[in-house]
């Protein structure tokens, strides 16, 4: 079917034709009206809404409640620490008292034997020597039982951790640097040493 060209209406002006001078052309419907923008834009001074910065900030009451809770936890921790310190001090003192009691009780038989030896010293003066020697051996045994063995060996090499030199002697029968005589026995070993043995040592040539 033939397509006839659309005839222009002389009453409707063609937008492509220039308007005669002095004539005001009506605005087109497909163009936005000129003038300042009426909606909000980037240069507007309107405040952002509550959702613009995310969730709302916590109130002052919430901060106060959290601070109070932290203070309560801190005070409870200090109280628990103080109670622990006091309990530890009591337990330590109780252990010390118990240890002193066990040590003193271990030496009670030694005192009993000394008193017995003194009681029989008048009837048999010669027996006092044997009695004192027996008491000495008993006391040495008690010290060994509680962890402090006696050291009074001669002929052993000098050990600065166990021996204290009080003299150097010339002894042809002893090896140089060995203990010749023990003047005072030592008790204990290492960190549990009560005292070193006082000894004389053979002179080195």
PDB file of C-alpha atoms in Angstrom:
ATOM      1  CA  UNK A   1       0.000   0.000   0.000  1.00  0.00           C
ATOM      2  CA  UNK A   2       1.559   3.368  -0.875  1.00  0.00           C
ATOM      3  CA  UNK A   3       2.572   5.629   1.989  1.00  0.00           C
ATOM      4  CA  UNK A   4       1.619   9.221   1.463  1.00  0.00           C
ATOM      5  CA  UNK A   5       3.768  11.820   3.069  1.00  0.00           C
ATOM      6  CA  UNK A   6       2.232  13.624   6.009  1.00  0.00           C
ATOM      7  CA  UNK A   7       1.074  17.023   5.091  1.00  0.00           C
ATOM      8  CA  UNK A   8       2.200  19.734   7.337  1.00  0.00           C
ATOM      9  CA  UNK A   9      -0.378  21.760   9.147  1.00  0.00           C
ATOM     10  CA  UNK A  10       0.143  25.411   8.452  1.00  0.00           C
ATOM     11  CA  UNK A  11      -1.281  26.246  11.870  1.00  0.00           C
ATOM     12  CA  UNK A  12       1.443  24.280  13.709  1.00  0.00           C
ATOM     13  CA  UNK A  13       4.886  25.801  13.348  1.00  0.00           C
ATOM     14  CA  UNK A  14       7.776  23.563  12.500  1.00  0.00           C
ATOM     15  CA  UNK A  15      10.359  23.447  15.313  1.00  0.00           C
ATOM     16  CA  UNK A  16      13.129  23.345  12.726  1.00  0.00           C
ATOM     17  CA  UNK A  17      12.002  26.625  11.191  1.00  0.00           C
ATOM     18  CA  UNK A  18      13.390  29.746  12.784  1.00  0.00           C
ATOM     19  CA  UNK A  19      10.834  31.829  14.605  1.00  0.00           C
ATOM     20  CA  UNK A  20      10.065  35.167  13.129  1.00  0.00           C
ATOM     21  CA  UNK A  21      11.555  38.104  14.931  1.00  0.00           C
ATOM     22  CA  UNK A  22       9.390  39.271  17.776  1.00  0.00           C
ATOM     23  CA  UNK A  23       7.596  35.946  18.064  1.00  0.00           C
ATOM     24  CA  UNK A  24       7.672  33.915  21.345  1.00  0.00           C
ATOM     25  CA  UNK A  25       7.810  30.210  20.769  1.00  0.00           C
ATOM     26  CA  UNK A  26       5.879  28.082  23.317  1.00  0.00           C
ATOM     27  CA  UNK A  27       8.008  25.637  25.334  1.00  0.00           C
ATOM     28  CA  UNK A  28       8.328  22.103  24.106  1.00  0.00           C
ATOM     29  CA  UNK A  29       6.828  19.373  26.198  1.00  0.00           C
ATOM     30  CA  UNK A  30       9.932  17.140  26.008  1.00  0.00           C
ATOM     31  CA  UNK A  31      12.359  19.717  27.495  1.00  0.00           C
ATOM     32  CA  UNK A  32      12.622  20.464  31.203  1.00  0.00           C
ATOM     33  CA  UNK A  33      11.621  23.956  32.191  1.00  0.00           C
ATOM     34  CA  UNK A  34      14.456  26.354  32.756  1.00  0.00           C
ATOM     35  CA  UNK A  35      15.075  27.889  36.156  1.00  0.00           C
ATOM     36  CA  UNK A  36      16.828  27.113  39.447  1.00  0.00           C
ATOM     37  CA  UNK A  37      16.519  23.539  40.765  1.00  0.00           C
ATOM     38  CA  UNK A  38      13.839  23.037  43.329  1.00  0.00           C
ATOM     39  CA  UNK A  39      14.848  19.619  44.751  1.00  0.00           C
ATOM     40  CA  UNK A  40      17.658  18.868  47.210  1.00  0.00           C
ATOM     41  CA  UNK A  41      21.125  18.599  45.716  1.00  0.00           C
ATOM     42  CA  UNK A  42      24.724  18.378  46.777  1.00  0.00           C
ATOM     43  CA  UNK A  43      24.840  22.107  47.591  1.00  0.00           C
ATOM     44  CA  UNK A  44      21.747  22.137  49.777  1.00  0.00           C
ATOM     45  CA  UNK A  45      22.040  22.839  53.489  1.00  0.00           C
ATOM     46  CA  UNK A  46      19.545  20.207  54.578  1.00  0.00           C
ATOM     47  CA  UNK A  47      20.676  17.940  57.455  1.00  0.00           C
ATOM     48  CA  UNK A  48      21.069  14.225  56.657  1.00  0.00           C
ATOM     49  CA  UNK A  49      18.528  11.880  58.122  1.00  0.00           C
ATOM     50  CA  UNK A  50      19.194   9.456  60.976  1.00  0.00           C
ATOM     51  CA  UNK A  51      19.952   6.629  58.533  1.00  0.00           C
ATOM     52  CA  UNK A  52      22.666   8.578  56.688  1.00  0.00           C
ATOM     53  CA  UNK A  53      25.425   7.758  59.263  1.00  0.00           C
ATOM     54  CA  UNK A  54      24.367   4.177  60.037  1.00  0.00           C
ATOM     55  CA  UNK A  55      22.999   3.108  63.423  1.00  0.00           C
ATOM     56  CA  UNK A  56      22.244   5.793  65.993  1.00  0.00           C
ATOM     57  CA  UNK A  57      25.020   6.642  68.514  1.00  0.00           C
ATOM     58  CA  UNK A  58      24.637   5.185  72.007  1.00  0.00           C
ATOM     59  CA  UNK A  59      23.141   7.495  74.534  1.00  0.00           C
ATOM     60  CA  UNK A  60      24.929   8.905  77.589  1.00  0.00           C
ATOM     61  CA  UNK A  61      22.995   6.582  79.900  1.00  0.00           C
ATOM     62  CA  UNK A  62      24.345   3.536  78.061  1.00  0.00           C
ATOM     63  CA  UNK A  63      27.920   4.815  78.434  1.00  0.00           C
ATOM     64  CA  UNK A  64      27.357   5.411  82.149  1.00  0.00           C
ATOM     65  CA  UNK A  65      25.969   1.898  82.637  1.00  0.00           C
ATOM     66  CA  UNK A  66      28.912   0.299  80.833  1.00  0.00           C
ATOM     67  CA  UNK A  67      31.413   2.329  82.877  1.00  0.00           C
ATOM     68  CA  UNK A  68      29.719   1.328  86.103  1.00  0.00           C
ATOM     69  CA  UNK A  69      29.808  -2.340  85.120  1.00  0.00           C
ATOM     70  CA  UNK A  70      33.540  -2.136  84.354  1.00  0.00           C
ATOM     71  CA  UNK A  71      34.203  -0.476  87.711  1.00  0.00           C
ATOM     72  CA  UNK A  72      32.270  -3.228  89.488  1.00  0.00           C
ATOM     73  CA  UNK A  73      34.304  -5.921  87.705  1.00  0.00           C
ATOM     74  CA  UNK A  74      37.551  -4.151  88.592  1.00  0.00           C
ATOM     75  CA  UNK A  75      36.604  -3.899  92.273  1.00  0.00           C
ATOM     76  CA  UNK A  76      35.603  -7.573  92.393  1.00  0.00           C
ATOM     77  CA  UNK A  77      38.912  -8.571  90.787  1.00  0.00           C
ATOM     78  CA  UNK A  78      40.841  -6.552  93.383  1.00  0.00           C
ATOM     79  CA  UNK A  79      38.875  -8.164  96.199  1.00  0.00           C
ATOM     80  CA  UNK A  80      39.505 -11.659  94.823  1.00  0.00           C
ATOM     81  CA  UNK A  81      43.225 -10.927  94.497  1.00  0.00           C
ATOM     82  CA  UNK A  82      43.438  -9.643  98.066  1.00  0.00           C
ATOM     83  CA  UNK A  83      41.614 -12.705  99.385  1.00  0.00           C
ATOM     84  CA  UNK A  84      43.960 -14.978  97.440  1.00  0.00           C
ATOM     85  CA  UNK A  85      47.007 -13.202  98.862  1.00  0.00           C
ATOM     86  CA  UNK A  86      45.722 -13.511 102.425  1.00  0.00           C
ATOM     87  CA  UNK A  87      44.848 -17.188 101.960  1.00  0.00           C
ATOM     88  CA  UNK A  88      48.304 -17.912 100.525  1.00  0.00           C
ATOM     89  CA  UNK A  89      49.967 -16.132 103.467  1.00  0.00           C
ATOM     90  CA  UNK A  90      47.923 -18.183 105.940  1.00  0.00           C
ATOM     91  CA  UNK A  91      48.748 -21.452 104.190  1.00  0.00           C
ATOM     92  CA  UNK A  92      52.451 -20.566 104.057  1.00  0.00           C
ATOM     93  CA  UNK A  93      52.561 -19.756 107.753  1.00  0.00           C
ATOM     94  CA  UNK A  94      50.713 -22.978 108.548  1.00  0.00           C
ATOM     95  CA  UNK A  95      53.254 -24.994 106.553  1.00  0.00           C
ATOM     96  CA  UNK A  96      56.149 -23.264 108.298  1.00  0.00           C
ATOM     97  CA  UNK A  97      54.678 -23.978 111.699  1.00  0.00           C
ATOM     98  CA  UNK A  98      54.066 -27.612 110.794  1.00  0.00           C
ATOM     99  CA  UNK A  99      57.637 -28.020 109.494  1.00  0.00           C
ATOM    100  CA  UNK A 100      59.117 -26.490 112.637  1.00  0.00           C
ATOM    101  CA  UNK A 101      57.002 -28.793 114.743  1.00  0.00           C
ATOM    102  CA  UNK A 102      58.143 -31.905 112.840  1.00  0.00           C
ATOM    103  CA  UNK A 103      61.808 -30.894 113.131  1.00  0.00           C
ATOM    104  CA  UNK A 104      61.547 -30.176 116.849  1.00  0.00           C
ATOM    105  CA  UNK A 105      59.720 -33.454 117.455  1.00  0.00           C
ATOM    106  CA  UNK A 106      62.499 -35.335 115.636  1.00  0.00           C
ATOM    107  CA  UNK A 107      65.069 -33.957 118.101  1.00  0.00           C
ATOM    108  CA  UNK A 108      63.095 -34.798 121.225  1.00  0.00           C
ATOM    109  CA  UNK A 109      64.596 -38.331 121.489  1.00  0.00           C
ATOM    110  CA  UNK A 110      68.067 -36.762 121.258  1.00  0.00           C
ATOM    111  CA  UNK A 111      67.333 -34.597 124.283  1.00  0.00           C
ATOM    112  CA  UNK A 112      65.883 -37.581 126.142  1.00  0.00           C
ATOM    113  CA  UNK A 113      69.083 -39.579 125.594  1.00  0.00           C
ATOM    114  CA  UNK A 114      71.253 -36.666 126.728  1.00  0.00           C
ATOM    115  CA  UNK A 115      69.284 -36.379 129.943  1.00  0.00           C
ATOM    116  CA  UNK A 116      69.541 -40.143 130.459  1.00  0.00           C
ATOM    117  CA  UNK A 117      73.321 -40.034 129.939  1.00  0.00           C
ATOM    118  CA  UNK A 118      73.666 -37.199 132.445  1.00  0.00           C
ATOM    119  CA  UNK A 119      71.580 -39.124 134.971  1.00  0.00           C
ATOM    120  CA  UNK A 120      73.909 -42.175 134.846  1.00  0.00           C
ATOM    121  CA  UNK A 121      77.138 -40.160 134.670  1.00  0.00           C
ATOM    122  CA  UNK A 122      77.626 -40.262 138.465  1.00  0.00           C
ATOM    123  CA  UNK A 123      77.379 -44.013 138.825  1.00  0.00           C
ATOM    124  CA  UNK A 124      79.680 -44.874 135.901  1.00  0.00           C
ATOM    125  CA  UNK A 125      81.792 -41.932 134.651  1.00  0.00           C
ATOM    126  CA  UNK A 126      83.294 -44.052 131.860  1.00  0.00           C
ATOM    127  CA  UNK A 127      79.858 -44.694 130.358  1.00  0.00           C
ATOM    128  CA  UNK A 128      79.284 -40.998 129.685  1.00  0.00           C
ATOM    129  CA  UNK A 129      81.598 -41.081 126.670  1.00  0.00           C
ATOM    130  CA  UNK A 130      79.695 -43.907 125.008  1.00  0.00           C
ATOM    131  CA  UNK A 131      76.401 -42.208 125.823  1.00  0.00           C
ATOM    132  CA  UNK A 132      77.434 -38.911 124.278  1.00  0.00           C
ATOM    133  CA  UNK A 133      78.709 -40.702 121.168  1.00  0.00           C
ATOM    134  CA  UNK A 134      75.402 -42.517 120.799  1.00  0.00           C
ATOM    135  CA  UNK A 135      73.484 -39.257 121.139  1.00  0.00           C
ATOM    136  CA  UNK A 136      75.712 -37.666 118.507  1.00  0.00           C
ATOM    137  CA  UNK A 137      75.010 -40.503 116.090  1.00  0.00           C
ATOM    138  CA  UNK A 138      71.307 -40.180 116.734  1.00  0.00           C
ATOM    139  CA  UNK A 139      71.351 -36.436 116.022  1.00  0.00           C
ATOM    140  CA  UNK A 140      73.279 -37.020 112.783  1.00  0.00           C
ATOM    141  CA  UNK A 141      70.695 -39.578 111.748  1.00  0.00           C
ATOM    142  CA  UNK A 142      67.875 -37.093 112.413  1.00  0.00           C
ATOM    143  CA  UNK A 143      69.547 -34.465 110.239  1.00  0.00           C
ATOM    144  CA  UNK A 144      69.960 -36.985 107.449  1.00  0.00           C
ATOM    145  CA  UNK A 145      66.309 -37.984 107.645  1.00  0.00           C
ATOM    146  CA  UNK A 146      65.154 -34.391 107.182  1.00  0.00           C
ATOM    147  CA  UNK A 147      67.451 -33.917 104.169  1.00  0.00           C
ATOM    148  CA  UNK A 148      70.820 -32.750 105.583  1.00  0.00           C
ATOM    149  CA  UNK A 149      73.378 -35.572 105.441  1.00  0.00           C
ATOM    150  CA  UNK A 150      76.716 -35.225 107.256  1.00  0.00           C
ATOM    151  CA  UNK A 151      79.993 -34.849 105.317  1.00  0.00           C
ATOM    152  CA  UNK A 152      83.267 -35.541 107.146  1.00  0.00           C
ATOM    153  CA  UNK A 153      85.219 -37.620 104.615  1.00  0.00           C
ATOM    154  CA  UNK A 154      88.999 -37.448 104.337  1.00  0.00           C
ATOM    155  CA  UNK A 155      91.138 -38.388 101.357  1.00  0.00           C
ATOM    156  CA  UNK A 156      88.617 -37.017  98.862  1.00  0.00           C
ATOM    157  CA  UNK A 157      89.399 -34.307  96.340  1.00  0.00           C
ATOM    158  CA  UNK A 158      88.801 -30.783  97.478  1.00  0.00           C
ATOM    159  CA  UNK A 159      85.411 -29.468  96.300  1.00  0.00           C
ATOM    160  CA  UNK A 160      84.801 -25.726  96.789  1.00  0.00           C
ATOM    161  CA  UNK A 161      81.047 -26.342  96.799  1.00  0.00           C
ATOM    162  CA  UNK A 162      81.302 -28.687  99.812  1.00  0.00           C
ATOM    163  CA  UNK A 163      84.549 -27.723 101.524  1.00  0.00           C
ATOM    164  CA  UNK A 164      85.908 -24.609 103.193  1.00  0.00           C
ATOM    165  CA  UNK A 165      89.706 -24.496 103.379  1.00  0.00           C
ATOM    166  CA  UNK A 166      91.012 -23.380 106.774  1.00  0.00           C
ATOM    167  CA  UNK A 167      94.582 -24.564 106.263  1.00  0.00           C
ATOM    168  CA  UNK A 168      97.071 -26.100 103.834  1.00  0.00           C
ATOM    169  CA  UNK A 169      99.472 -28.763 105.160  1.00  0.00           C
ATOM    170  CA  UNK A 170     102.411 -30.703 103.819  1.00  0.00           C
ATOM    171  CA  UNK A 171     101.539 -34.416 103.938  1.00  0.00           C
ATOM    172  CA  UNK A 172     103.718 -36.825 101.929  1.00  0.00           C
ATOM    173  CA  UNK A 173     101.151 -39.593 102.324  1.00  0.00           C
ATOM    174  CA  UNK A 174      98.259 -37.571 100.835  1.00  0.00           C
ATOM    175  CA  UNK A 175      97.609 -36.670  97.257  1.00  0.00           C
ATOM    176  CA  UNK A 176      97.999 -32.932  96.551  1.00  0.00           C
ATOM    177  CA  UNK A 177      94.656 -31.118  96.608  1.00  0.00           C
ATOM    178  CA  UNK A 178      92.900 -33.724  98.757  1.00  0.00           C
ATOM    179  CA  UNK A 179      91.282 -33.350 102.185  1.00  0.00           C
ATOM    180  CA  UNK A 180      93.684 -34.299 104.970  1.00  0.00           C
ATOM    181  CA  UNK A 181      91.568 -33.506 108.044  1.00  0.00           C
ATOM    182  CA  UNK A 182      88.001 -32.429 108.737  1.00  0.00           C
ATOM    183  CA  UNK A 183      87.875 -29.835 111.510  1.00  0.00           C
ATOM    184  CA  UNK A 184      84.145 -29.240 111.331  1.00  0.00           C
ATOM    185  CA  UNK A 185      81.685 -31.500 109.474  1.00  0.00           C
ATOM    186  CA  UNK A 186      79.403 -30.122 106.806  1.00  0.00           C
ATOM    187  CA  UNK A 187      75.716 -30.826 106.420  1.00  0.00           C
ATOM    188  CA  UNK A 188      73.519 -30.837 103.351  1.00  0.00           C
ATOM    189  CA  UNK A 189      74.127 -30.789  99.594  1.00  0.00           C
ATOM    190  CA  UNK A 190      73.665 -28.191  96.871  1.00  0.00           C
ATOM    191  CA  UNK A 191      70.871 -25.732  97.529  1.00  0.00           C
ATOM    192  CA  UNK A 192      69.985 -27.569 100.744  1.00  0.00           C
ATOM    193  CA  UNK A 193      73.429 -27.145 102.256  1.00  0.00           C
ATOM    194  CA  UNK A 194      73.421 -25.932 105.846  1.00  0.00           C
ATOM    195  CA  UNK A 195      77.158 -25.292 105.875  1.00  0.00           C
ATOM    196  CA  UNK A 196      80.321 -26.563 104.110  1.00  0.00           C
ATOM    197  CA  UNK A 197      82.871 -28.734 105.882  1.00  0.00           C
ATOM    198  CA  UNK A 198      85.904 -26.922 107.303  1.00  0.00           C
ATOM    199  CA  UNK A 199      88.959 -28.892 106.169  1.00  0.00           C
ATOM    200  CA  UNK A 200      92.709 -28.813 105.733  1.00  0.00           C
ATOM    201  CA  UNK A 201      94.049 -29.638 102.267  1.00  0.00           C
ATOM    202  CA  UNK A 202      97.325 -31.250 101.190  1.00  0.00           C
ATOM    203  CA  UNK A 203      99.704 -28.756  99.655  1.00  0.00           C
ATOM    204  CA  UNK A 204     100.386 -28.946  95.937  1.00  0.00           C
ATOM    205  CA  UNK A 205     104.016 -29.260  94.964  1.00  0.00           C
TER     206      UNK A 205
END
